[in-house]
Tab-separated table of C-alpha atoms in Angstrom:
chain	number	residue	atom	x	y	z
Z	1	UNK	CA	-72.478	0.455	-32.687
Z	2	UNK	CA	-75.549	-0.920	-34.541
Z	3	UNK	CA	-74.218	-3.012	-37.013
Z	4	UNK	CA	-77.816	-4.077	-38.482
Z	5	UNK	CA	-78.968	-0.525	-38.901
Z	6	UNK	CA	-75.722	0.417	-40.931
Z	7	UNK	CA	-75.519	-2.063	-42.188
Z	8	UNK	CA	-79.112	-1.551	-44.199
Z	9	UNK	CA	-78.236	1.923	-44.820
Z	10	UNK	CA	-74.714	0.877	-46.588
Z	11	UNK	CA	-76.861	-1.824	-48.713
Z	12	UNK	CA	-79.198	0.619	-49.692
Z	13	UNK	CA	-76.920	3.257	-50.474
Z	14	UNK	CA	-74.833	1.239	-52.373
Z	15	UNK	CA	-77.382	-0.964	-54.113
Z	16	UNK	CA	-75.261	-4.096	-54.112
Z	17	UNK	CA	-71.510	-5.079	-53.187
Z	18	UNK	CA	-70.612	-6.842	-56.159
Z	19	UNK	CA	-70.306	-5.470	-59.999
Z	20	UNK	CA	-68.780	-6.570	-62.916
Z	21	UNK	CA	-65.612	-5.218	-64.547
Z	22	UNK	CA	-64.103	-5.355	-68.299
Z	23	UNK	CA	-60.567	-6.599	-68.037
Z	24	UNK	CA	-59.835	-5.396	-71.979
Z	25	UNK	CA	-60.172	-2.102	-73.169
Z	26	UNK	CA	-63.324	-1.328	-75.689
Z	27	UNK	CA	-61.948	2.302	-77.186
Z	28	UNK	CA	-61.884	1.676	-80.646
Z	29	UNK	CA	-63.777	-0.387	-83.407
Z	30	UNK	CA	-60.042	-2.586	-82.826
Z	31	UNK	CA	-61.049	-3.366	-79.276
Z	32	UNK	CA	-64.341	-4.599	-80.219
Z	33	UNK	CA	-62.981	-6.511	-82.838
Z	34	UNK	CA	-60.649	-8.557	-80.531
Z	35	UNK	CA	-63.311	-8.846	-77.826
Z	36	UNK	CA	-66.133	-9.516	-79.476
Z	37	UNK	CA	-67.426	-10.085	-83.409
Z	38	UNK	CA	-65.206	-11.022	-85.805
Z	39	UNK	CA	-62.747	-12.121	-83.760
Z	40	UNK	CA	-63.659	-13.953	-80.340
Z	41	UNK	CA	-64.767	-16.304	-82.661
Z	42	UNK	CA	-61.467	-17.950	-82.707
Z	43	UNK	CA	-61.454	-18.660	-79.067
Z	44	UNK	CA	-65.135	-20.285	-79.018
Z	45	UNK	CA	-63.510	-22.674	-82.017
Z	46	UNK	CA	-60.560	-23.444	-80.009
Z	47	UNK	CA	-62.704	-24.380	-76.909
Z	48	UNK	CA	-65.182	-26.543	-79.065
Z	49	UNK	CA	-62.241	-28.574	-80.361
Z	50	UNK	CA	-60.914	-28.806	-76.538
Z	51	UNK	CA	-63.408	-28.008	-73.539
Z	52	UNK	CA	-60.261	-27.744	-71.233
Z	53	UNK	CA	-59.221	-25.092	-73.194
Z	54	UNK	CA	-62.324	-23.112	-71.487
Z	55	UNK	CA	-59.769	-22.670	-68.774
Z	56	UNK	CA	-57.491	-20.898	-70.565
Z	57	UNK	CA	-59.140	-18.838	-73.028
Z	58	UNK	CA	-61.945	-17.129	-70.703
Z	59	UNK	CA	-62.187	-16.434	-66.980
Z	60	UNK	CA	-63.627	-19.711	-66.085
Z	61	UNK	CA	-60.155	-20.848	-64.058
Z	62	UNK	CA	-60.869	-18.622	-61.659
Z	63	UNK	CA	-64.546	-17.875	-61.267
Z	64	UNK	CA	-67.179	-19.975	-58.455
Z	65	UNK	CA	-70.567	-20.006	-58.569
Z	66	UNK	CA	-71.674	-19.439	-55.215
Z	67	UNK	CA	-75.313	-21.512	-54.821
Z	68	UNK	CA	-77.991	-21.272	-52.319
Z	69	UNK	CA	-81.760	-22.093	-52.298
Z	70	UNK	CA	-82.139	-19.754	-49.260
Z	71	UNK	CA	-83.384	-22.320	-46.077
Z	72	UNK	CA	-80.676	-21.652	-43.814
Z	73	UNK	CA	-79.430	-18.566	-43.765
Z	74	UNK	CA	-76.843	-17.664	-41.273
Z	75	UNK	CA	-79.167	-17.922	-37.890
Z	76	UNK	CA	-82.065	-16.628	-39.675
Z	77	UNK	CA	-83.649	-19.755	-41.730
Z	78	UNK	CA	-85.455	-20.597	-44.496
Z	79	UNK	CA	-85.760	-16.577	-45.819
Z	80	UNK	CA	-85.928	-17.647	-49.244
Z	81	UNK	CA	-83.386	-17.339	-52.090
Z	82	UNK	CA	-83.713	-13.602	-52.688
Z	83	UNK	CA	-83.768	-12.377	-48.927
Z	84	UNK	CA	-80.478	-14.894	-49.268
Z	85	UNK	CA	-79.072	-12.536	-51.988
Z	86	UNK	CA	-77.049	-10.337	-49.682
Z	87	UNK	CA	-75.443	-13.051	-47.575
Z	88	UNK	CA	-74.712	-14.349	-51.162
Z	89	UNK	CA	-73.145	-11.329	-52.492
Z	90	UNK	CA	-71.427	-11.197	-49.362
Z	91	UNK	CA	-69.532	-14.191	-49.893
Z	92	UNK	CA	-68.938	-13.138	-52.929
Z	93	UNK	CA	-67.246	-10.147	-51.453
Z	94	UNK	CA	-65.293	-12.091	-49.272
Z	95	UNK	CA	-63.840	-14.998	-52.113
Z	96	UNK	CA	-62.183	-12.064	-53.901
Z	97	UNK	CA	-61.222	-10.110	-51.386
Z	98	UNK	CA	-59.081	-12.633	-49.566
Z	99	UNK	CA	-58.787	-15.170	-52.625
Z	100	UNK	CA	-58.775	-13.170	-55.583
Z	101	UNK	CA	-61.403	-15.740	-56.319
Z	102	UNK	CA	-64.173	-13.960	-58.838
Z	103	UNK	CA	-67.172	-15.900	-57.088
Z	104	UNK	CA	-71.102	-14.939	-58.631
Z	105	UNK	CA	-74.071	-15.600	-56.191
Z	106	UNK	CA	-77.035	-17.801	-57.829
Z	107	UNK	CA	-80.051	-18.255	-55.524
Z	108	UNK	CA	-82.218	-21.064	-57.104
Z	109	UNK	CA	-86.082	-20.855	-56.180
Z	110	UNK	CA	-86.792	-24.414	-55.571
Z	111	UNK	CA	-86.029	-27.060	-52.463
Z	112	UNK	CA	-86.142	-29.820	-54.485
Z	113	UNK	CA	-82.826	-31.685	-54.519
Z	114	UNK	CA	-82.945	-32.764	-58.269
Z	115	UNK	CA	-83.871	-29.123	-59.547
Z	116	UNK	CA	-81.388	-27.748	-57.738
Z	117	UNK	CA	-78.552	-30.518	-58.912
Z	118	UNK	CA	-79.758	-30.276	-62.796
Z	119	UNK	CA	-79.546	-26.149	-62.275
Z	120	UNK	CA	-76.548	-26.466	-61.048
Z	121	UNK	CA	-75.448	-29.019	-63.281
Z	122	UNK	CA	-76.205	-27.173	-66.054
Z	123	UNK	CA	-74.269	-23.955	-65.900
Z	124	UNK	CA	-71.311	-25.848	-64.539
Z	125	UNK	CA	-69.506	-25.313	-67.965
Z	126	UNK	CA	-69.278	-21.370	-66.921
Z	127	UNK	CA	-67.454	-22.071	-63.683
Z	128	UNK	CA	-64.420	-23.476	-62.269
Z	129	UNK	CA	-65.798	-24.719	-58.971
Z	130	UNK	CA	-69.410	-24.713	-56.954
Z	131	UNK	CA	-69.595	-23.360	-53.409
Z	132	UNK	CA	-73.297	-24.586	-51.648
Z	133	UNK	CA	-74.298	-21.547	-48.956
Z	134	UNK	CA	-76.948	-21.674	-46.525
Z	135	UNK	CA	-78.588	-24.967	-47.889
Z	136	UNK	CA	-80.579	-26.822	-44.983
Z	137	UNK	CA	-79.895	-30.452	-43.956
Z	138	UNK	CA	-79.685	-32.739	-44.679
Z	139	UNK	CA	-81.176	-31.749	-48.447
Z	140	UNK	CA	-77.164	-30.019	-48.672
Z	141	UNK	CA	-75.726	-33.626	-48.193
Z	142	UNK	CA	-77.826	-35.069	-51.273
Z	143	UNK	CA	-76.873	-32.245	-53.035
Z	144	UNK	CA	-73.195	-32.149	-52.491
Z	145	UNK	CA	-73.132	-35.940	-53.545
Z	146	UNK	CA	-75.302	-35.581	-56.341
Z	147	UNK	CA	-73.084	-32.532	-57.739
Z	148	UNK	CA	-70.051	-34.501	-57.214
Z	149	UNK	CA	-71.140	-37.978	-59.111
Z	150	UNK	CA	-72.609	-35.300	-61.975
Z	151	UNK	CA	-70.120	-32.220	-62.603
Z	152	UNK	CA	-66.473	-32.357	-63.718
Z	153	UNK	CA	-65.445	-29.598	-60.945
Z	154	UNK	CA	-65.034	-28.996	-58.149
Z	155	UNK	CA	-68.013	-28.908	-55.175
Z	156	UNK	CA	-67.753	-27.584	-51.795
Z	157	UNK	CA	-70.191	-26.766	-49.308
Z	158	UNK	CA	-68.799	-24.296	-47.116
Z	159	UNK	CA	-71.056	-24.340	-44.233
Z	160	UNK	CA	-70.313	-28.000	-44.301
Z	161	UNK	CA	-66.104	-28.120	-44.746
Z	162	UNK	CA	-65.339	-25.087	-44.341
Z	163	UNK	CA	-66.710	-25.087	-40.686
Z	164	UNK	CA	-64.425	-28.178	-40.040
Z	165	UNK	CA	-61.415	-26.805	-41.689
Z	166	UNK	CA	-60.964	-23.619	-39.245
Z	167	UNK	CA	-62.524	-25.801	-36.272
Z	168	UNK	CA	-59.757	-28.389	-36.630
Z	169	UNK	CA	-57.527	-25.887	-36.986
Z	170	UNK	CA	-58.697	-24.148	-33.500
Z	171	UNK	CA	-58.498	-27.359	-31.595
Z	172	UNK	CA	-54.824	-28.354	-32.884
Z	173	UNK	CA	-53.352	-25.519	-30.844
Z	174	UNK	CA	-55.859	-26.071	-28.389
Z	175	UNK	CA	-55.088	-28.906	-27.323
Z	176	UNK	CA	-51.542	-27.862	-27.737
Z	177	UNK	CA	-52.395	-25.115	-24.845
Z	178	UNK	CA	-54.021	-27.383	-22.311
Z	179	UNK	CA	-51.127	-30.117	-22.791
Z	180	UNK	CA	-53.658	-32.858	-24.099
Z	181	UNK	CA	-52.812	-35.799	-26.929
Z	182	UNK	CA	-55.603	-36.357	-29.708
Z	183	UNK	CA	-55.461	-40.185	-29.053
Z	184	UNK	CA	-56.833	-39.512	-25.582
Z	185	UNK	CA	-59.086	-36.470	-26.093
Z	186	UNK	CA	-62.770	-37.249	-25.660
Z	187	UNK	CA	-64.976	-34.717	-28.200
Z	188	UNK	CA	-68.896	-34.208	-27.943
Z	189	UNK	CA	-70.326	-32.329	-30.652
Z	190	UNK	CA	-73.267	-30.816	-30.216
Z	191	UNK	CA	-75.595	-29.653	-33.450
Z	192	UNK	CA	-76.170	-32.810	-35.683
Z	193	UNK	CA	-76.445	-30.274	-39.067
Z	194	UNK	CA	-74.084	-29.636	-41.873
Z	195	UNK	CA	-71.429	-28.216	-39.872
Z	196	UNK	CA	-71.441	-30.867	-36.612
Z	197	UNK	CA	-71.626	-34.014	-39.142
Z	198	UNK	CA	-68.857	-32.552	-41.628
Z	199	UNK	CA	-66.648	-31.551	-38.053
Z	200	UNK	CA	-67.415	-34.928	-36.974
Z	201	UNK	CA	-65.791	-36.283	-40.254
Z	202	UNK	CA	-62.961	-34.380	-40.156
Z	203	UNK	CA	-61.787	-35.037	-36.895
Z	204	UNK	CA	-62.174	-38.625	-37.991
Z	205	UNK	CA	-59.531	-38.520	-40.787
Z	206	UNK	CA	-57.303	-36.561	-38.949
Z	207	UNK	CA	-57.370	-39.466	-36.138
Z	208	UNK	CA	-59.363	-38.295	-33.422
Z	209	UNK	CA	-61.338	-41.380	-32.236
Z	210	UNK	CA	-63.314	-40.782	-29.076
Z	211	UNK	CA	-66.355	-38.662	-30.652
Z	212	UNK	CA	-69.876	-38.252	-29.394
Z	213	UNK	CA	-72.309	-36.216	-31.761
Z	214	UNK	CA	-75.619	-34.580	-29.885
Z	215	UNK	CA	-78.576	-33.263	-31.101
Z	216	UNK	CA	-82.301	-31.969	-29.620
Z	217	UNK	CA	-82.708	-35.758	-28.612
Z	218	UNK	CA	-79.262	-36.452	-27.021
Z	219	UNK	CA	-76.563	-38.150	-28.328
Z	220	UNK	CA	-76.599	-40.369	-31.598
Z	221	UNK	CA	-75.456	-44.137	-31.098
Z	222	UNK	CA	-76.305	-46.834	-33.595
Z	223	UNK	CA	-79.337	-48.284	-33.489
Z	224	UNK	CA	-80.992	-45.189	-31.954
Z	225	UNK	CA	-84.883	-45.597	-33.427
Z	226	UNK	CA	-86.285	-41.933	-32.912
Z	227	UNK	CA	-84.917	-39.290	-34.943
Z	228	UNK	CA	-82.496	-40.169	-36.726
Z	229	UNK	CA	-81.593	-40.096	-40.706
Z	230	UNK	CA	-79.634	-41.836	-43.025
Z	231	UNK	CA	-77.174	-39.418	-42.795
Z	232	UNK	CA	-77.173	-39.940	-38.780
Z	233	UNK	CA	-77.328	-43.363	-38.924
Z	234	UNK	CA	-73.791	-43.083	-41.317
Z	235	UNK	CA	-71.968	-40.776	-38.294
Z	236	UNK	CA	-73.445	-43.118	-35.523
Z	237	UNK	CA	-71.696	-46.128	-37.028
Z	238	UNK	CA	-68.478	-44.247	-36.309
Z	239	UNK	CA	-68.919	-42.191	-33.605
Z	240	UNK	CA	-69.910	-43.296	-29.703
Z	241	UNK	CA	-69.310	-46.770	-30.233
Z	242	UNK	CA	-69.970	-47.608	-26.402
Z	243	UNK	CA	-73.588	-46.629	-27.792
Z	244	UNK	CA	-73.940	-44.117	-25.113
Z	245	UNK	CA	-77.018	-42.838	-24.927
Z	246	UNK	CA	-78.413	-39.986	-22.590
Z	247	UNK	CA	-78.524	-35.797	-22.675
Z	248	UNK	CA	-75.763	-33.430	-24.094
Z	249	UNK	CA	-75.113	-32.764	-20.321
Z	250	UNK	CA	-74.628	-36.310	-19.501
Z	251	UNK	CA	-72.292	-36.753	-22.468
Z	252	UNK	CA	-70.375	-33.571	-21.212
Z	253	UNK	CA	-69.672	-35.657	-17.920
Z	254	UNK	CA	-65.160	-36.841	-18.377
Z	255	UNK	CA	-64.698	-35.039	-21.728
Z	256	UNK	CA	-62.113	-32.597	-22.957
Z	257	UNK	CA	-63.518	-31.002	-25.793
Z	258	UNK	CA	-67.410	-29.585	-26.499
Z	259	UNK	CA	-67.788	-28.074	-29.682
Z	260	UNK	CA	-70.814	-26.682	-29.851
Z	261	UNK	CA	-72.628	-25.500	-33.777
Z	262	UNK	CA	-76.300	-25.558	-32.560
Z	263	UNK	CA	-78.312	-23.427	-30.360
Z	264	UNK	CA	-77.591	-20.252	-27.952
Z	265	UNK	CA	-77.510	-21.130	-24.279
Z	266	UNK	CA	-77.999	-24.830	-24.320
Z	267	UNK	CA	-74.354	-25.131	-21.997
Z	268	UNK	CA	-74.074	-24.326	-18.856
Z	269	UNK	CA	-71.248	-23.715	-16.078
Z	270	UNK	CA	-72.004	-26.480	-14.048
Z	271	UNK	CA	-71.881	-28.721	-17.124
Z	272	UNK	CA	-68.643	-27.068	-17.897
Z	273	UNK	CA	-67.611	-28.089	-14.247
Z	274	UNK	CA	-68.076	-31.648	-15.016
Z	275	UNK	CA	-65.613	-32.379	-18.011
Z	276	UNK	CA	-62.353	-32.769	-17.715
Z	277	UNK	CA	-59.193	-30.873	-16.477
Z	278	UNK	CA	-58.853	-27.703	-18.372
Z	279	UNK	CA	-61.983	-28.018	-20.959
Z	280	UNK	CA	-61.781	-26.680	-24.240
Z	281	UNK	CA	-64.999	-25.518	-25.352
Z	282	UNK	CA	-65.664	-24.265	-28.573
Z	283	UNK	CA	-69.155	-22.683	-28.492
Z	284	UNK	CA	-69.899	-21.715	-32.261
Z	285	UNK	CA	-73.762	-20.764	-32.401
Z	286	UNK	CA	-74.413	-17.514	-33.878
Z	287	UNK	CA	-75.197	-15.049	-33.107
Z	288	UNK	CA	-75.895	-16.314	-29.748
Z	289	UNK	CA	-73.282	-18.955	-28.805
Z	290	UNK	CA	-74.430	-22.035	-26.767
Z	291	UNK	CA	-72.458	-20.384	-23.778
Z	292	UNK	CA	-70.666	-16.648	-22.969
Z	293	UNK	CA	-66.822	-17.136	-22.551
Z	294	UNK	CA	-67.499	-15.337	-19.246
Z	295	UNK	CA	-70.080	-18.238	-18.571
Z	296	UNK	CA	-67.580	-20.649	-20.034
Z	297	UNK	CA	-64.719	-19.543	-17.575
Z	298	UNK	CA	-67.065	-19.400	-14.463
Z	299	UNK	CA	-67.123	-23.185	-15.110
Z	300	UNK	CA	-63.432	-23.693	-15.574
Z	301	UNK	CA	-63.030	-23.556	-19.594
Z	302	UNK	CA	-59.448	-23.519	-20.041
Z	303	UNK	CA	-59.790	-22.762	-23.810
Z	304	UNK	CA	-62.967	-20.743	-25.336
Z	305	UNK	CA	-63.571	-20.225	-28.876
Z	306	UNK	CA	-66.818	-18.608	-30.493
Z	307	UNK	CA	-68.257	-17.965	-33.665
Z	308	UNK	CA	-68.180	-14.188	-32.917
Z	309	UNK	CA	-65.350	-11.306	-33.765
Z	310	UNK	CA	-66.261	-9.316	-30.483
Z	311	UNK	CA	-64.270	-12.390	-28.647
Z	312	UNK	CA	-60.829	-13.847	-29.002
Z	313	UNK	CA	-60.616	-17.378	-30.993
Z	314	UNK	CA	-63.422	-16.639	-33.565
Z	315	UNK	CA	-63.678	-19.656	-35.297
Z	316	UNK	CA	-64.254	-17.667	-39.174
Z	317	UNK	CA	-64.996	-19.771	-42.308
Z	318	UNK	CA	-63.230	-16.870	-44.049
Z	319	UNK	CA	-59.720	-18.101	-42.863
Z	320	UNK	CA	-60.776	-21.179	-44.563
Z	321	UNK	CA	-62.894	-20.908	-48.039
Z	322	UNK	CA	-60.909	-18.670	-49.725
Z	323	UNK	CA	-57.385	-19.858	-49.390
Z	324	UNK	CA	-59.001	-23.486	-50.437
Z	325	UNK	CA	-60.449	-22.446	-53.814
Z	326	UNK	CA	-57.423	-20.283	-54.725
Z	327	UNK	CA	-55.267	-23.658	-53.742
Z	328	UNK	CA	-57.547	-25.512	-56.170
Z	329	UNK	CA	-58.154	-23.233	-58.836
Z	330	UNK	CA	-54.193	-22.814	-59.000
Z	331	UNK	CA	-53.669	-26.437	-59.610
Z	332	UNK	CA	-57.415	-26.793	-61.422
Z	333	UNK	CA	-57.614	-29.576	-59.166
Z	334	UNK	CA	-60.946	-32.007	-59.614
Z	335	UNK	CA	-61.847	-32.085	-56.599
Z	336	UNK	CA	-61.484	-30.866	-52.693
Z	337	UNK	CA	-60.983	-34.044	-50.694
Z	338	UNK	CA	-60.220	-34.934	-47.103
Z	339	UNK	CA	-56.417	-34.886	-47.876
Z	340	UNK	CA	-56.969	-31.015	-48.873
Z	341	UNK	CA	-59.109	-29.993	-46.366
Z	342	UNK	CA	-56.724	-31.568	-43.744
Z	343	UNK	CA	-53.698	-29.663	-45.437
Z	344	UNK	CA	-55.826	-26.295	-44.745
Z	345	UNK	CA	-56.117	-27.053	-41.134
Z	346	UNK	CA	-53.042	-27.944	-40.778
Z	347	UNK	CA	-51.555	-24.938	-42.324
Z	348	UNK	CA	-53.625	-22.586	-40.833
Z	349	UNK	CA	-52.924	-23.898	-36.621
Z	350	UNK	CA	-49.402	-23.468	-38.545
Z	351	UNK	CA	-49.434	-19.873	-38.420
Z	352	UNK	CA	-49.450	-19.443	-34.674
Z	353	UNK	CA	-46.316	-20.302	-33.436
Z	354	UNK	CA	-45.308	-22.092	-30.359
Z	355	UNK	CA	-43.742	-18.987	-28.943
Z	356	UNK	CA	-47.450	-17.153	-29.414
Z	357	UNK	CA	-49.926	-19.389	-28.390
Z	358	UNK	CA	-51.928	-18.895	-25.842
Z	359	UNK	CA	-55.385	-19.581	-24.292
Z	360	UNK	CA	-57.065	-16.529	-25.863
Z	361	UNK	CA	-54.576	-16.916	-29.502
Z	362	UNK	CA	-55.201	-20.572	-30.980
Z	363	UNK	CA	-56.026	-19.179	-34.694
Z	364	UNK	CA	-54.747	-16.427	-36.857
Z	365	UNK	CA	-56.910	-13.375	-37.221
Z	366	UNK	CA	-59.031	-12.843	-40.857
Z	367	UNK	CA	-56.699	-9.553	-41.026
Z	368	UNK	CA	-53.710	-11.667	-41.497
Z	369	UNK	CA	-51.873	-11.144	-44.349
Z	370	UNK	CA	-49.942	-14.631	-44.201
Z	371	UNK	CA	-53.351	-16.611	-44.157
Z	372	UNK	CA	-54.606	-16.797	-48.275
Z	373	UNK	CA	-51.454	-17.948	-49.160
Z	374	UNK	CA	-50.582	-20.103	-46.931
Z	375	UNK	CA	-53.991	-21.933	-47.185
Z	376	UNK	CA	-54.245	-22.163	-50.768
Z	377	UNK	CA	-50.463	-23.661	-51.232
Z	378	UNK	CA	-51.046	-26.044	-48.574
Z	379	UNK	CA	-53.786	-27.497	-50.636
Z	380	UNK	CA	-52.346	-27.399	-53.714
Z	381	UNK	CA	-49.418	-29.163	-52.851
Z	382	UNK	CA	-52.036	-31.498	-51.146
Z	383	UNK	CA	-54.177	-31.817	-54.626
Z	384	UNK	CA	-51.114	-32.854	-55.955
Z	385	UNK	CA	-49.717	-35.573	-53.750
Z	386	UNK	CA	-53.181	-36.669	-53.517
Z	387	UNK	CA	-53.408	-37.426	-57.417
Z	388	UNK	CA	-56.316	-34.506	-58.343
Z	389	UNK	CA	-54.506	-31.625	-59.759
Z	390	UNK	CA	-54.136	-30.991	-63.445
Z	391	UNK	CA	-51.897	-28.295	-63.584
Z	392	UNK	CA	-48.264	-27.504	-61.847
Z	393	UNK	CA	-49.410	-24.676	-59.401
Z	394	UNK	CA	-49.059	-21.040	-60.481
Z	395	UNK	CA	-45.853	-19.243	-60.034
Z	396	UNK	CA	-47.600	-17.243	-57.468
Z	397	UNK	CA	-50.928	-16.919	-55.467
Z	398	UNK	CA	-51.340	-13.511	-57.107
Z	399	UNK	CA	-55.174	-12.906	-57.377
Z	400	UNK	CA	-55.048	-12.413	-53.776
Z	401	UNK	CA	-55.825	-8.946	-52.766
Z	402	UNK	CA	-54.013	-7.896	-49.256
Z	403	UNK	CA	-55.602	-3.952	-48.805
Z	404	UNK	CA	-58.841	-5.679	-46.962
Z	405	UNK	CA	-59.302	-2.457	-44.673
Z	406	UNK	CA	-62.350	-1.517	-47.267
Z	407	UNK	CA	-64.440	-4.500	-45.831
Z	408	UNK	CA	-65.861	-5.555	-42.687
């Protein structure tokens, strides 16, 4: 099947994936009057009296403004903001979908980090939490720090955490598979960009300790003079503190775990080969992964996870971002923090049982029904026992739609 030809034929046909609907009826000179002049009135008087009250009286509880300035869009680059538009509105698709999360794409036309954080800054009254997309590093760190010191809601770069959240998940079970301890289990992470630096910190608060990040240049090690940033030289005083220095492949040498989110076909067999008993290898470029699971298995990968549906173990933000915003938008929390992100992990490798896991079944599907839910209570309880939620949680994750068969 050629997905990119139908898929341009669908977008074309259907001009766009995303529309707005009217939630109260406008019949009668009545309705108007209750949605609009004289009466909405009221509500703006309420709100200016009480900006929390924003929450209640309009939509903004439950809506996410879904940002990008268009420089790294899925595999394809810097495409610009408005060739980012459908990967945007795709997103969008996917928030409400298997959320119930109303989510609005806004591609900004600049790359300079303080436009971009005053933009965003200043519509952040309209939303109830900021998703970054597709934002190159490391301009998306700056950004996600800025947006946090500045807005009053909650930021989350998906790329970044959302990445981590399903990866972590992945290699809980798999490590459950190949009979291996986290203490013990020696990581190199290949791809030092949003998504290897955020994996990197995750596995760090959940307790992994023996981590080795890679990029073009080899692996990062403090004190490491060619290039390097200050958002490297944060990870390297963390990570590889033997100060190893060499080539991905040398790293790869006595290690369990590669996870790979950089470049296809930069792994090979033999390097496989030369890890550990049973290797887990998660190789996450897309669309191209950094090595085949055929490949992978020719060198003795016990474990293989891809980015990629057309192979088992897809490692899918979708089982992640979605289930997270509901979680915080239920309990309005401020913020989405390690403790929340940890409790999404957690709950996800939850949903494979002992009894079903297996080398080729370490994560739940997208398809499954249980995974929204189960997510976004997980992370409100954790909003709560982590001090950030302002509201008990909703009776019921109900703006979650289960008939998905109309997508993907």
């Amino acid at each position: 099947m050629d997905y990119l030809a139908e898929s341009l034929q669908m977008h074309d046909a259907l001009k766009g994936k995303i529309e707005v609907i009217t939630r109260v009826p406008t019949h009668s000179k009545h309705d108007l009057s209750l949605a609009y002049t004289p009466g909405v009135a009221q509500p703006c008087l309420e709100i200016q009296k009480d900006i929390e009250r924003s929450f209640d009286l309009t939509r903004r509880w439950n809506l996410c403004a879904v940002v990008t300035d268009g420089t790294a869009v899925l595999g394809l680059g810097d495409v610009g903001p408005e060739a980012g538009m459908p990967v945007m509105e795709g997103k969008c698709v996917l928030f409400k979908a298997f959320g119930g999360v109303d989510a609005f794409p806004l591609c900004i036309k600049s790359h300079d980090v303080d436009e971009i954080v005053n933009t965003v800054y200043l519509i952040s009254g309209a939303f109830g939490g900021i998703n970054l997309e597709d934002i190159a590093a490391p301009r998306c760190f700056e950004i996600e720090r800025k947006l946090k010191e500045k807005c009053d809601i909650p930021i989350f770069h998906d790329d970044q955490h959302g990445t981590a959240v399903v990866t972590l998940a992945g290699l809980i079970n798999a490590l459950k598979v190949v009979g291996k301890r986290k203490a013990d289990t020696k990581i190199v992470i290949c791809g030092s960009g949003a998504a290897g630096i955020s994996i990197s910190r995750l596995l760090l608060s959940d307790g992994f300790s023996h981590l080795i990040l890679c990029d073009r240049a080899g692996a990062v090690y403090e004190g490491r003079s060619h290039g390097m940033n200050k958002i490297k030289e944060d990870i390297a005083a963390v990570t590889n503190r033997e100060k190893r220095a060499g080539s991905t492949a040398d790293m790869l040498i006595g290690t369990d775990v590669f996870i790979g989110v950089s470049a296809p076909g930069i792994i090979t067999a033999e390097m496989i080969k030369r890890m550990n008993r049973d290797p887990i290898v998660f190789a996450c470029a897309n669309p191209v992964p950094e090595i085949f699971p055929q490949e992978a298995k020719r060198g003795g990968a016990k474990v293989i996870a891809t980015g990629r549906s057309d192979f088992p173990n897809q490692i899918n933000n979708v089982l992640a971002f979605p289930g997270i915003f509901r979680g915080t938008f239920d309990v309005r929390a401020r913020d989405i923090n390690d403790a929340m992100k940890l409790a999404a992990a957690r709950a996800l490798a939850k949903l494979v049982s002992d009894a079903e896991l297996r080398d080729d079944y370490i994560i739940p599907q997208p398809f499954d029904e249980r995974v929204g839910s189960a997510v976004a209570a997980a992370v409100a309880q954790a909003a709560r026992d982590s001090g950030v939620a302002q509201l008990k949680p909703s009776s019921a994750v109900s703006g979650i739609n289960t008939d998905k068969e109309h997508i993907l």
